[in-house]
Amino acid sequence: MRDRPAPLAVLATSVVEPKLDLRSATLDEACGFAVAQGWPRFRGEQIWRWVHDHGVRSFDEMTNLGRDTRARLAQTAVIGGLTIAEVQTSHDGTRKLRLVTHDGQSIESVVIPDGDKTTQCISSQVGCAVDCQFCATAKLGLRRNLDAGEIVDQVYLARRLLADVEPGRRISNLVYMGMGEPLHNYDNLVRSLGILTHDKGAGLSQRRITVSTSGLVPKLERLGGEDVRPNLAVSLNAPNDAIRDAIMPINRKWNIAKLLGALRAYPLEQRRRITFEYVLLAGVNDALDHAAQLSRLLRGIKCKVNLIPFNPHPEAPYARPSHAAVAAFQEECRRLGMPTYLRIPRGDDIDAACGQLANRSAGSPLVALTSRRGPPAPPPVE
Ligand code: SAH
Ligand code: SF4
């Protein structure tokens, strides 16, 4: 027979205060926590800055705190977050990080150098509930939301990695385009935006942060009223409801008219535009007439269109259009007056393109551990 847990232990855990996760905490919360410990408020700020500016991973690294303070911290707080399980480096310098949560879930984040700019693509959930038919993440279903500490730690881990492998290069831009639907994890999204843009923390500019959504209309409306308002990217992917219904089930709840209505009302700051993402699927949404429908839909919205040729994967019954079809679609969009850009897949030899942060780690392990310099990806399906 197995031993029963000691009653004392049960009693003890039932009265122990939960530890504060400093990685998920706002600066205010850290200061309140310090005061509750009987410390001055500024000690909370010191501790918060260690975690969110310097990115330390243990209390021992907080060198300006006394031994007693650090011992007390170890009893009352934790520094949550992720660990790096694997780093793959593409021939084009893109790095894909596989990160593991405390409960053993894998997520991915991608660091994409582009001249002086370095963009990081981060995940907001493990899996996703939205079930877009072309998306690899959808096949996982939703496993769980990431907490705010797990969202921001993707940036801190990438900063550490870059400091080691490419000193001088810093994360300048952030896109919430990895695994998950950020607006389905609204509170942690907003919390993470507040933490990452705080000038006493990572200090990222909100103008350089983009949240990509499949279009949860009520949450879009709410986001417009928040203090930190990121740029918006909206995965439209279709020029009419019939096609969008078929490839994005969320459209049956909030159709294109409702989505565009919310976007027209979104309080865009001066000189900002909404990005519409449009995954090109051969024979589904890539006809020239679709470009014409798209231009009618988007008339009057300050926007640009990012065309993303479909990234093929075994679970989706679609193909990438030919180069010629992609070029013709882009040309037609431009002719119709829409600023339209082609999103060239980066890190395609390591499946690192955003939206392709697939479930490989859930089933088969990633093949290479570090610095795989493979050949360029095969040409798109013709
Ligand atoms: N859930 C959010 C953000 C993550 S998906 C959203 O849907 O916007 C990020 C982008 O990747 C979306 O624009 C999505 O349409 C695109 N995407 C998903 N799967 C893709 C694939 N197989 N090939 C190309 N783009 C894909
Ligand atoms: Fe979720 Fe975005 Fe994939 Fe749709 S495209 S299933 S919303 S991650």
Coordinates of N, CA, C and O and ligand atoms in Angstrom, one line a residue, residues 128 134-136 176-178 180-182 212-214 233 235 237 277 279 308-311 313 354-356, ligand 1:
C128 N -4.2 25.9 -30.9 CA -5.2 26.9 -31.2 C -6.6 26.3 -31.4 O -6.7 25.2 -32.0
F134 N -6.2 25.5 -43.3 CA -4.9 25.4 -43.9 C -3.8 25.4 -42.9 O -2.6 25.3 -43.2
C135 N -4.1 25.5 -41.6 CA -3.1 25.9 -40.6 C -2.6 24.6 -39.8 O -3.4 23.8 -39.3
A136 N -1.3 24.5 -39.7 CA -0.7 23.3 -39.0 C -1.0 23.4 -37.5 O -1.3 22.4 -36.9
Y176 N 2.9 38.9 -33.0 CA 2.2 37.8 -32.3 C 1.6 37.0 -33.4 O 0.4 37.0 -33.7
M177 N 2.4 36.2 -34.1 CA 2.0 35.4 -35.3 C 2.4 34.0 -35.2 O 2.5 33.2 -36.2
G178 N 2.9 33.6 -34.0 CA 3.3 32.2 -33.8 C 2.1 31.3 -33.5 O 1.0 31.5 -34.1
G180 N -1.2 29.9 -31.9 CA -2.3 30.4 -31.1 C -3.0 31.7 -31.7 O -2.5 32.4 -32.5
E181 N -4.2 31.9 -31.1 CA -4.9 33.1 -31.5 C -4.8 34.1 -30.3 O -5.4 33.8 -29.2
P182 N -4.0 35.1 -30.4 CA -3.8 36.0 -29.3 C -5.0 36.6 -28.6 O -5.1 36.7 -27.4
S212 N -1.5 39.6 -34.6 CA -2.2 39.0 -35.7 C -3.4 38.2 -35.2 O -3.3 37.4 -34.3
T213 N -4.6 38.5 -35.8 CA -5.8 37.8 -35.3 C -6.6 37.2 -36.5 O -6.6 37.8 -37.6
S214 N -7.3 36.2 -36.2 CA -8.2 35.6 -37.2 C -9.5 36.4 -37.2 O -10.4 36.1 -38.0
A233 N -2.7 43.0 -37.4 CA -2.7 42.2 -38.7 C -4.0 41.3 -38.6 O -4.2 40.7 -37.5
S235 N -6.0 38.2 -40.3 CA -5.9 37.1 -41.3 C -7.3 37.0 -42.0 O -8.2 36.3 -41.6
N237 N -7.6 36.3 -45.6 CA -7.4 35.0 -46.4 C -8.5 34.7 -47.4 O -8.4 33.6 -48.1
E277 N -3.7 39.9 -43.9 CA -2.9 38.8 -44.4 C -3.8 37.9 -45.3 O -5.0 37.7 -45.0
V279 N -3.4 34.3 -47.2 CA -2.7 33.1 -47.5 C -3.2 32.6 -48.9 O -4.4 32.4 -49.0
I308 N 0.7 35.8 -48.5 CA 1.6 34.7 -48.0 C 1.3 33.4 -48.8 O 0.2 32.8 -48.6
P309 N 2.2 33.1 -49.7 CA 2.0 31.8 -50.4 C 1.9 30.7 -49.4 O 2.7 30.6 -48.5
F310 N 0.9 29.9 -49.5 CA 0.6 28.8 -48.6 C 1.9 27.9 -48.4 O 2.6 27.6 -49.3
N311 N 2.2 27.6 -47.1 CA 3.3 26.7 -46.7 C 2.7 25.3 -46.6 O 2.0 25.0 -45.7
H313 N 1.9 21.6 -45.9 CA 2.2 20.6 -44.8 C 1.2 19.4 -45.0 O 0.1 19.6 -45.6
C354 N 6.2 32.0 -40.2 CA 5.1 32.2 -39.3 C 3.9 31.4 -39.8 O 3.6 31.4 -41.0
G355 N 3.1 30.9 -38.9 CA 1.9 30.1 -39.4 C 2.3 28.7 -39.6 O 1.4 27.8 -39.9
Q356 N 3.6 28.4 -39.6 CA 4.0 27.0 -39.9 C 4.7 26.5 -38.6 O 5.5 25.6 -38.7
Ligands
SAH1 N1 -3.9 33.1 -35.0 C1 -3.4 34.3 -35.5 C2 -1.9 34.4 -35.5 C3 -1.2 33.1 -35.8 S1 -1.3 32.5 -37.5 C4 -3.9 34.5 -36.9 O1 -4.6 33.6 -37.5 O2 -3.8 35.6 -37.4 C5 -0.3 33.7 -38.4 C6 -0.5 33.8 -39.9 O3 -0.1 32.6 -40.5 C7 -2.0 34.0 -40.2 O4 -2.1 35.1 -41.1 C8 -2.3 32.7 -41.0 O5 -3.3 32.9 -41.9 C9 -1.0 32.3 -41.5 N2 -0.9 30.8 -41.8 C10 -1.3 29.8 -41.1 N3 -1.0 28.6 -41.7 C11 -0.4 28.9 -42.8 C12 0.2 28.1 -43.8 N4 0.2 26.8 -43.8 N5 0.9 28.8 -44.8 C13 0.9 30.1 -44.8 N6 0.4 30.9 -43.9 C14 -0.2 30.3 -42.9

